[in-house]
Short mmCIF file of C-alpha atoms in Angstrom, two decimals:
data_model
loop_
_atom_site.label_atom_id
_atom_site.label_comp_id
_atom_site.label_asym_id
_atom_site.label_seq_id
_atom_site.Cartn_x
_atom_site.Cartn_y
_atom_site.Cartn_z
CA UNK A 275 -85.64 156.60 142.00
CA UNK A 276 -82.21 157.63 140.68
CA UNK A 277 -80.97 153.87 141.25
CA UNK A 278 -83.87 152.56 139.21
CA UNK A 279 -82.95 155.03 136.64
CA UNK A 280 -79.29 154.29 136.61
CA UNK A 281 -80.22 150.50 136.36
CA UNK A 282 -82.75 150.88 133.54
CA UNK A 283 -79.73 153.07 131.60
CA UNK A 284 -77.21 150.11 132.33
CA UNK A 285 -79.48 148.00 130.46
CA UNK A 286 -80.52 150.05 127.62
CA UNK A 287 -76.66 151.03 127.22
CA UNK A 288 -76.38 146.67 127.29
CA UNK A 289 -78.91 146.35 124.69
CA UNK A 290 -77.37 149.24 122.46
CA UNK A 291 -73.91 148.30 122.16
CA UNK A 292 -74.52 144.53 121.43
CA UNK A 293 -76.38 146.05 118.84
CA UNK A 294 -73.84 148.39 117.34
CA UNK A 295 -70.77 146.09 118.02
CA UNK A 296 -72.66 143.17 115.80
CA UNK A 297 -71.73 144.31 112.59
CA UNK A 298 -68.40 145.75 113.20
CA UNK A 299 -67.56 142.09 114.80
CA UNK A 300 -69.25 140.63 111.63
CA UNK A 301 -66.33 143.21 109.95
CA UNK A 302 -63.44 142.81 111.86
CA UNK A 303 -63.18 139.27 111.36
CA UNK A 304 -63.77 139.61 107.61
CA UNK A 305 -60.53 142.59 107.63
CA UNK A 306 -58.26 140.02 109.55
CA UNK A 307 -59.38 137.25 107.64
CA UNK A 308 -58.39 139.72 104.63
CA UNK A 309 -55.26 141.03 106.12
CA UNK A 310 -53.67 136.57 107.27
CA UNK A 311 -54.62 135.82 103.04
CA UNK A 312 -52.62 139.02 102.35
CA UNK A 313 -55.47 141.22 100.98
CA UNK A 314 -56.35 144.56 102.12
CA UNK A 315 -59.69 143.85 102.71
CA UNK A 316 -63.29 145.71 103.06
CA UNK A 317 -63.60 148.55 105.66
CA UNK A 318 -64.66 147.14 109.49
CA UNK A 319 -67.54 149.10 109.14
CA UNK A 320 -68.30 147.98 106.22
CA UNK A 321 -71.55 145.69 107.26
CA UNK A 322 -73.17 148.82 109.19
CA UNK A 323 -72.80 150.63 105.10
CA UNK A 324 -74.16 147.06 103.53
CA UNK A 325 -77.48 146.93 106.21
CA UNK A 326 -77.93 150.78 105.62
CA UNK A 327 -77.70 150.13 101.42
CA UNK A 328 -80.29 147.21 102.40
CA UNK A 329 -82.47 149.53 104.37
CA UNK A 330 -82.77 151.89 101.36
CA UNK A 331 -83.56 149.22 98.98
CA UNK A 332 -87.02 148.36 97.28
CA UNK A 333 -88.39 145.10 99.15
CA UNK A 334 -89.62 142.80 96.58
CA UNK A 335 -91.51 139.22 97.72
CA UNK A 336 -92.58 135.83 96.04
CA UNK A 337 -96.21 135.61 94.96
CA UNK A 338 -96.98 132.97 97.15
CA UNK A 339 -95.05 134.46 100.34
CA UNK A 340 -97.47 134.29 103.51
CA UNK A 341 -97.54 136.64 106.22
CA UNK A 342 -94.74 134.13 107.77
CA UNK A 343 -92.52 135.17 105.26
CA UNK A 344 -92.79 138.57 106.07
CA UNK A 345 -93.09 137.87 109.93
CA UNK A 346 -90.27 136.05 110.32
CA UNK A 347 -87.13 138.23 109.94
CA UNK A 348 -88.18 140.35 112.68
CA UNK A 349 -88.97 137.42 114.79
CA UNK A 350 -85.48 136.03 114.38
CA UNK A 351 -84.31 139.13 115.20
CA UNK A 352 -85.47 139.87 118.08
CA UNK A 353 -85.11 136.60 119.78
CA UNK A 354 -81.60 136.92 118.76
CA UNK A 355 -81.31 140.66 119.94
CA UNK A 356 -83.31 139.86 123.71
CA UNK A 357 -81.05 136.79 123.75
CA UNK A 358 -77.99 138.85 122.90
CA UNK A 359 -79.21 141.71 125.31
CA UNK A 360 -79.11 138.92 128.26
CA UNK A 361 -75.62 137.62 128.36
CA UNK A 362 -73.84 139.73 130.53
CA UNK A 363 -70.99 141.97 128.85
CA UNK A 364 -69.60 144.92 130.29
CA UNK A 365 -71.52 144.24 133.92
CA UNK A 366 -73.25 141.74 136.00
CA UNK A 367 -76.34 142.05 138.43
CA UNK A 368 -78.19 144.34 135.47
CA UNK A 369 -81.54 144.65 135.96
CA UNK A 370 -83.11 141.88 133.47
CA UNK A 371 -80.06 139.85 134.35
CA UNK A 372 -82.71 137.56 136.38
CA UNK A 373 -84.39 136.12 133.49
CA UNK A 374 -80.38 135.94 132.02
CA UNK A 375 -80.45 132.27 131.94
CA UNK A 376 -78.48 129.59 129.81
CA UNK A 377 -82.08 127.55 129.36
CA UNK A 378 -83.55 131.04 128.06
CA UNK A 379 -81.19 131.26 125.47
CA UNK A 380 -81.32 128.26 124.25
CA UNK A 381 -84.81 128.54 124.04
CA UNK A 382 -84.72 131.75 122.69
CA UNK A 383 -82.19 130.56 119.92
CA UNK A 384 -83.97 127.51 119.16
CA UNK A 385 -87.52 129.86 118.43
CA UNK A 386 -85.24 131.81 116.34
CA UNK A 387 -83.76 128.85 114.24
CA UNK A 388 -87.56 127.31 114.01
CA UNK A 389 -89.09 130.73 112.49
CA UNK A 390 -86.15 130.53 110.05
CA UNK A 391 -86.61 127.17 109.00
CA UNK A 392 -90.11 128.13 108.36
CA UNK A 393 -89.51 130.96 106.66
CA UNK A 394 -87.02 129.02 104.19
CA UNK A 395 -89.55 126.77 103.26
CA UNK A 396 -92.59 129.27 102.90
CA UNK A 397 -92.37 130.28 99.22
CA UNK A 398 -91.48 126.83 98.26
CA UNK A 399 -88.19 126.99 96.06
CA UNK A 400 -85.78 124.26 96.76
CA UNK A 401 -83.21 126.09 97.92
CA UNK A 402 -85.17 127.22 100.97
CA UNK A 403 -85.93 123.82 101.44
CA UNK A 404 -82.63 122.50 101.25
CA UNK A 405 -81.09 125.26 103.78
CA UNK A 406 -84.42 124.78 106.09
CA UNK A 407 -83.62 120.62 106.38
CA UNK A 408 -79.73 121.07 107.10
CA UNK A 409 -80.80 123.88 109.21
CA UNK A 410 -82.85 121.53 111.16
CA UNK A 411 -80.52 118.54 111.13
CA UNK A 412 -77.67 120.68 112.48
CA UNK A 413 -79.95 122.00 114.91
CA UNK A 414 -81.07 118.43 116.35
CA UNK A 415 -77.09 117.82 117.17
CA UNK A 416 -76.64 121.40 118.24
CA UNK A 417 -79.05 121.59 120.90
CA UNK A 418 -78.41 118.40 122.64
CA UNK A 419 -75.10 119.41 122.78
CA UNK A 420 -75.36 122.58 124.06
CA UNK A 421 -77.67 121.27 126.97
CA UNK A 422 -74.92 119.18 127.78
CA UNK A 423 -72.68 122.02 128.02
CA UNK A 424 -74.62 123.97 130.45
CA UNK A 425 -75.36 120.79 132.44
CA UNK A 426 -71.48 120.72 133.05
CA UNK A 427 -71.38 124.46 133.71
CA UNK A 428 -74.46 124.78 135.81
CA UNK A 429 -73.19 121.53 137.85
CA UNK A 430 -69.88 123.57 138.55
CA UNK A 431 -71.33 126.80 139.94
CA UNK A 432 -74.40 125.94 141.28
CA UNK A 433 -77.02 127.91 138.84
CA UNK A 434 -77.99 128.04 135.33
CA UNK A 435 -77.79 131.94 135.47
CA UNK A 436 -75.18 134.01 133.59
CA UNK A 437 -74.88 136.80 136.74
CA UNK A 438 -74.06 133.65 139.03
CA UNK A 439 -71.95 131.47 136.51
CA UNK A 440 -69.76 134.66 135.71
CA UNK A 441 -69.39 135.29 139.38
CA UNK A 442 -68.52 131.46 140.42
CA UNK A 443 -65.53 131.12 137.38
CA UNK A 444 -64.36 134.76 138.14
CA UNK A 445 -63.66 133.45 141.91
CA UNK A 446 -62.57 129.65 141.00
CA UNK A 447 -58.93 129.72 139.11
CA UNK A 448 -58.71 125.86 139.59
CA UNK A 449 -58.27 124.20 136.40
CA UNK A 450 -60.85 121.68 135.52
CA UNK A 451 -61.11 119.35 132.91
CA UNK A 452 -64.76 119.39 132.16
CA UNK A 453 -64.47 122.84 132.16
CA UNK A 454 -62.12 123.09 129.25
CA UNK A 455 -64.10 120.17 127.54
CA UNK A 456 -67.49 122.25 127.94
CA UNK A 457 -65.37 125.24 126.47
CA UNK A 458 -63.79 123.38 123.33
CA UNK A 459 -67.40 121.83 122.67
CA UNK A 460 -69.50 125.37 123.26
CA UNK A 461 -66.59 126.53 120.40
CA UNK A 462 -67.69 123.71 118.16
CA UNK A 463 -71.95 124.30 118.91
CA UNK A 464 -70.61 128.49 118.26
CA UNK A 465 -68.92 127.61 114.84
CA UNK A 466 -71.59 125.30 113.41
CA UNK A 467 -74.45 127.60 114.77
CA UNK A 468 -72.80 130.83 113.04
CA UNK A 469 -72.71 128.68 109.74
CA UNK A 470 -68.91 129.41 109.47
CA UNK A 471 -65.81 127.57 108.42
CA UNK A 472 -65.90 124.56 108.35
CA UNK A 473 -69.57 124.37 108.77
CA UNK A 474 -70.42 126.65 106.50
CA UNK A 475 -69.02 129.39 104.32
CA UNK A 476 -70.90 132.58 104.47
CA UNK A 477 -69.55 134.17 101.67
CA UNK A 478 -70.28 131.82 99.17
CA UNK A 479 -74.10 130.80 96.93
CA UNK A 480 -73.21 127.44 96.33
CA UNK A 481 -76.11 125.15 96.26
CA UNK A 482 -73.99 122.20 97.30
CA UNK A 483 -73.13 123.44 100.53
CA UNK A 484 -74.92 126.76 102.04
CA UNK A 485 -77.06 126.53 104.87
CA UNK A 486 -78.30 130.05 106.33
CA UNK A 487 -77.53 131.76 103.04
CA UNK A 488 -80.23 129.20 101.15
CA UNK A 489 -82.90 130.59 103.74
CA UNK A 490 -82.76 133.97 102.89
CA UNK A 491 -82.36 133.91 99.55
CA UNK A 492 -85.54 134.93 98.65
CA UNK A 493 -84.89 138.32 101.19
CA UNK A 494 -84.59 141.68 99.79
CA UNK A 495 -84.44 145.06 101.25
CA UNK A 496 -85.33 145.54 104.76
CA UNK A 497 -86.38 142.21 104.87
CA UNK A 498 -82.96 141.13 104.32
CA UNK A 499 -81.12 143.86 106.64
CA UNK A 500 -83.21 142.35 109.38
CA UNK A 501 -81.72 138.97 109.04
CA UNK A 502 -78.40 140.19 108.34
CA UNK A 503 -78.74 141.94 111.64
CA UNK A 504 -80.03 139.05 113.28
CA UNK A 505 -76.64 136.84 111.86
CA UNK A 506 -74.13 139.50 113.00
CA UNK A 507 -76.36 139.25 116.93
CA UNK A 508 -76.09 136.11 117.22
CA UNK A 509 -72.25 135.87 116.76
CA UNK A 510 -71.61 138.28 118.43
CA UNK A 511 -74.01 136.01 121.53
CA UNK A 512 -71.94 133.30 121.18
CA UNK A 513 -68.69 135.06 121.40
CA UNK A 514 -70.16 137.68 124.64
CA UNK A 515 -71.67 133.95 125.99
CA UNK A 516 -68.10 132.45 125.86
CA UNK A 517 -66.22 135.61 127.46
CA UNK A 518 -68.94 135.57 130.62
CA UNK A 519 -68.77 132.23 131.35
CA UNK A 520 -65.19 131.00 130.41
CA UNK A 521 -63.22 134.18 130.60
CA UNK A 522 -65.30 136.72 133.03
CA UNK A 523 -62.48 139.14 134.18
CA UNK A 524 -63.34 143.02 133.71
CA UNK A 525 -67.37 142.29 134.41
CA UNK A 526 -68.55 144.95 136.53
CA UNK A 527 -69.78 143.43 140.00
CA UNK A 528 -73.83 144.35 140.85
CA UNK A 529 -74.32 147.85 142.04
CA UNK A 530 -70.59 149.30 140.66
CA UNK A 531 -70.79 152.75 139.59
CA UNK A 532 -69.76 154.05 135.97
CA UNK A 533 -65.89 153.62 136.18
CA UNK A 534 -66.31 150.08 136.80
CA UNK A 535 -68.76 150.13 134.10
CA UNK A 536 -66.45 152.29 131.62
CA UNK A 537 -63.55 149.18 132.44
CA UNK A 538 -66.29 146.31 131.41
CA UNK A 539 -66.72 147.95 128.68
CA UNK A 540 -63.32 148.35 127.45
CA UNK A 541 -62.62 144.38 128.37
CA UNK A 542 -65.70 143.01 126.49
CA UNK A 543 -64.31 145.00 123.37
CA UNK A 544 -60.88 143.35 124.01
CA UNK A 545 -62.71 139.87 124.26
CA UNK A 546 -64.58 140.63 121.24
CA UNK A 547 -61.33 141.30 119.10
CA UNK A 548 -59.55 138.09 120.60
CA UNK A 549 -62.71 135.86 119.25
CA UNK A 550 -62.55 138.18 115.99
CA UNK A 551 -59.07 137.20 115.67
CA UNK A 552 -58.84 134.01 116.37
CA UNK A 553 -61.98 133.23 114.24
CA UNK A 554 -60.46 134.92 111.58
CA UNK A 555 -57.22 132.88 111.88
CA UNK A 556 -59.17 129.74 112.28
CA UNK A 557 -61.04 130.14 109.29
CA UNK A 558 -58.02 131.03 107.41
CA UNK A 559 -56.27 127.96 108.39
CA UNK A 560 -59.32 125.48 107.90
CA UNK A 561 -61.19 124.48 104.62
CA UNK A 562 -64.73 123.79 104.50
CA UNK A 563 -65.29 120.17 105.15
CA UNK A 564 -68.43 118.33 103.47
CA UNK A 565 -71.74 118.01 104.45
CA UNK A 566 -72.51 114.99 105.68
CA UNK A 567 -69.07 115.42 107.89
CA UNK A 568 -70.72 117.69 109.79
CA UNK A 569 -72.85 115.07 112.18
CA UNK A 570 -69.28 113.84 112.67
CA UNK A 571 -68.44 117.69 114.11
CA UNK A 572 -71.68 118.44 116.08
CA UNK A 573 -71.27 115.07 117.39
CA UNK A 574 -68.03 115.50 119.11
CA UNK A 575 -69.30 118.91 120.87
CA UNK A 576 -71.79 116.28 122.09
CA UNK A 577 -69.68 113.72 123.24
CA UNK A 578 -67.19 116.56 125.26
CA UNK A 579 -70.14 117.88 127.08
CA UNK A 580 -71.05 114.19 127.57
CA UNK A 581 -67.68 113.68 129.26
CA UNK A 582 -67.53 116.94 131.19
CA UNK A 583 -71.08 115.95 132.83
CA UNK A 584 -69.91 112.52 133.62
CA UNK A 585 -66.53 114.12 134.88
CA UNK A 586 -67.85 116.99 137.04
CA UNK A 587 -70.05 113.48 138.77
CA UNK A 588 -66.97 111.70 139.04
CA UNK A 589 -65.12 114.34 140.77
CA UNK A 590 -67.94 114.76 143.21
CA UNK A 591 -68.25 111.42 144.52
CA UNK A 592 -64.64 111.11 145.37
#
């Protein structure tokens, strides 16, 4: 009884601190990003103060919104949370960490992304529209690509779960090639999904070139929070996704006891503020490229995982 209770804790305690370190990823990037263009730059916290101005807010909605409309931000959200919630961070072998699979998420993402598109479209103004159909063509190179990618991982260490991938590359130092090509390319898929530089810009409304921000234009209030929340998640999934799989020192092992725990934790925050950073300093150093560039983009993420699948086969046979 008191190891079913400890395990159900170790989960919750998962599921809360993806969800409190979301924002203040979403705000340490912006204060280094602020600090390499030599400004000073808004507080890290300051998303958490944004969502909670949001929360306080009046929601206001179209005329001819549908209950989509009002369904879908907390749809997105929490197949972005669950998915967030299943990538191991601190500690392996938790207790949902069977269902913590690399198909899952990209199921789970993909849901996400189609609820969003929908929602976009729902009250009919054209920039919804326009951020629904790049949304959707970014998607159709995305996900391809990312299948690729956990073909090449899953080939490596036997299993398409997180608890058993993080295990296999903690215990295999070799250096692979296909490895480093399924890293660079989940990078690219992780940069083009977050709708950041040189995707997207997220701090910018122009009609030329936003994607997620055309979406949820129409959002107010809580309605808007919700999504906001659901931006900063899955960021911070795709950074947590990239530290268990490519980087998995400091993860807990199954059954460790809350020193082990306390450790994981202070490593995922470490791994969190090296992909804060060198987002940050990746953004600063890249401008936004155009539009119809960004096949060109998705489409080498595709071709690396393309490579690592054909190289991990190669290596095999020999």
């Amino acid at each position: 009884m008191t190891g079913l209770l400890f395990d159900l804790l170790a989960q919750a305690a998962q599921m809360a601190l993806t969800l409190a370190l979301a924002p203040a990823l979403v705000g340490f990037t912006r204060k280094v990003k602020a600090r390499l263009l030599r400004r000073r730059g808004a507080p890290i916290l300051q998303p958490w103060y944004d969502l909670i101005r949001l929360l306080r807010k009046e929601t206001v909605l179209a005329e001819d919104a549908s209950w989509l409309y009002r369904a879908a931000p907390y749809i997105v959200f929490a197949t972005t949370w669950v998915a967030a919630s299943l990538v191991p961070t601190f500690a392996t072998g938790l207790m949902f960490n069977w269902i913590a699979d690399l198909i899952a998420l990209a199921a789970l993402l993909g849901a996400g992304r189609f609820f969003l598109a929908l929602a976009g479209m729902d009250v009919g103004t054209s920039f919804g529209g326009i951020g629904a159909s790049r949304e959707m063509m970014f998607g159709s190179l995305a996900e391809p690509a990312t299948i690729m990618i956990v073909f090449v991982v899953s080939l490596i260490a036997g299993s398409t779960q997180l608890s058993e991938v993080a295990a296999y590359m903690a215990s295999d130092f070799s250096l692979r090639v296909s490895v480093l090509f399924a890293l660079i390319g989940l990078v690219i898929v992780a940069i083009a999904e977050n709708g950041r530089i040189p995707v997207d810009n997220p701090a910018t409304h122009l009609e030329l070139t936003m994607v997620h921000e055309a979406m949820i234009l129409e959002y107010s209030g809580r309605h808007l929070a919700v999504m906001e929340l659901a931006a900063a998640l899955k960021l911070l999934l795709y950074v947590s996704l990239i530290a268990c799989v490519f980087f998995p020192f400091g993860l807990a092992p199954p059954d460790a006891g809350l020193g082990a725990m306390g450790v994981g934790v202070l490593a995922y925050m470490g791994k969190l503020a090296a992909g804060g950073f060198l987002l940050a300093l990746f953004e600063a150093s890249t401008a936004k490229m155009r539009i119809f560039r960004v096949p060109d983009f998705l489409g080498a993420a595709l071709m690396l995982g393309l490579l690592g699948t054909f190289l991990v086969f190669i290596t095999r046979s020999l």
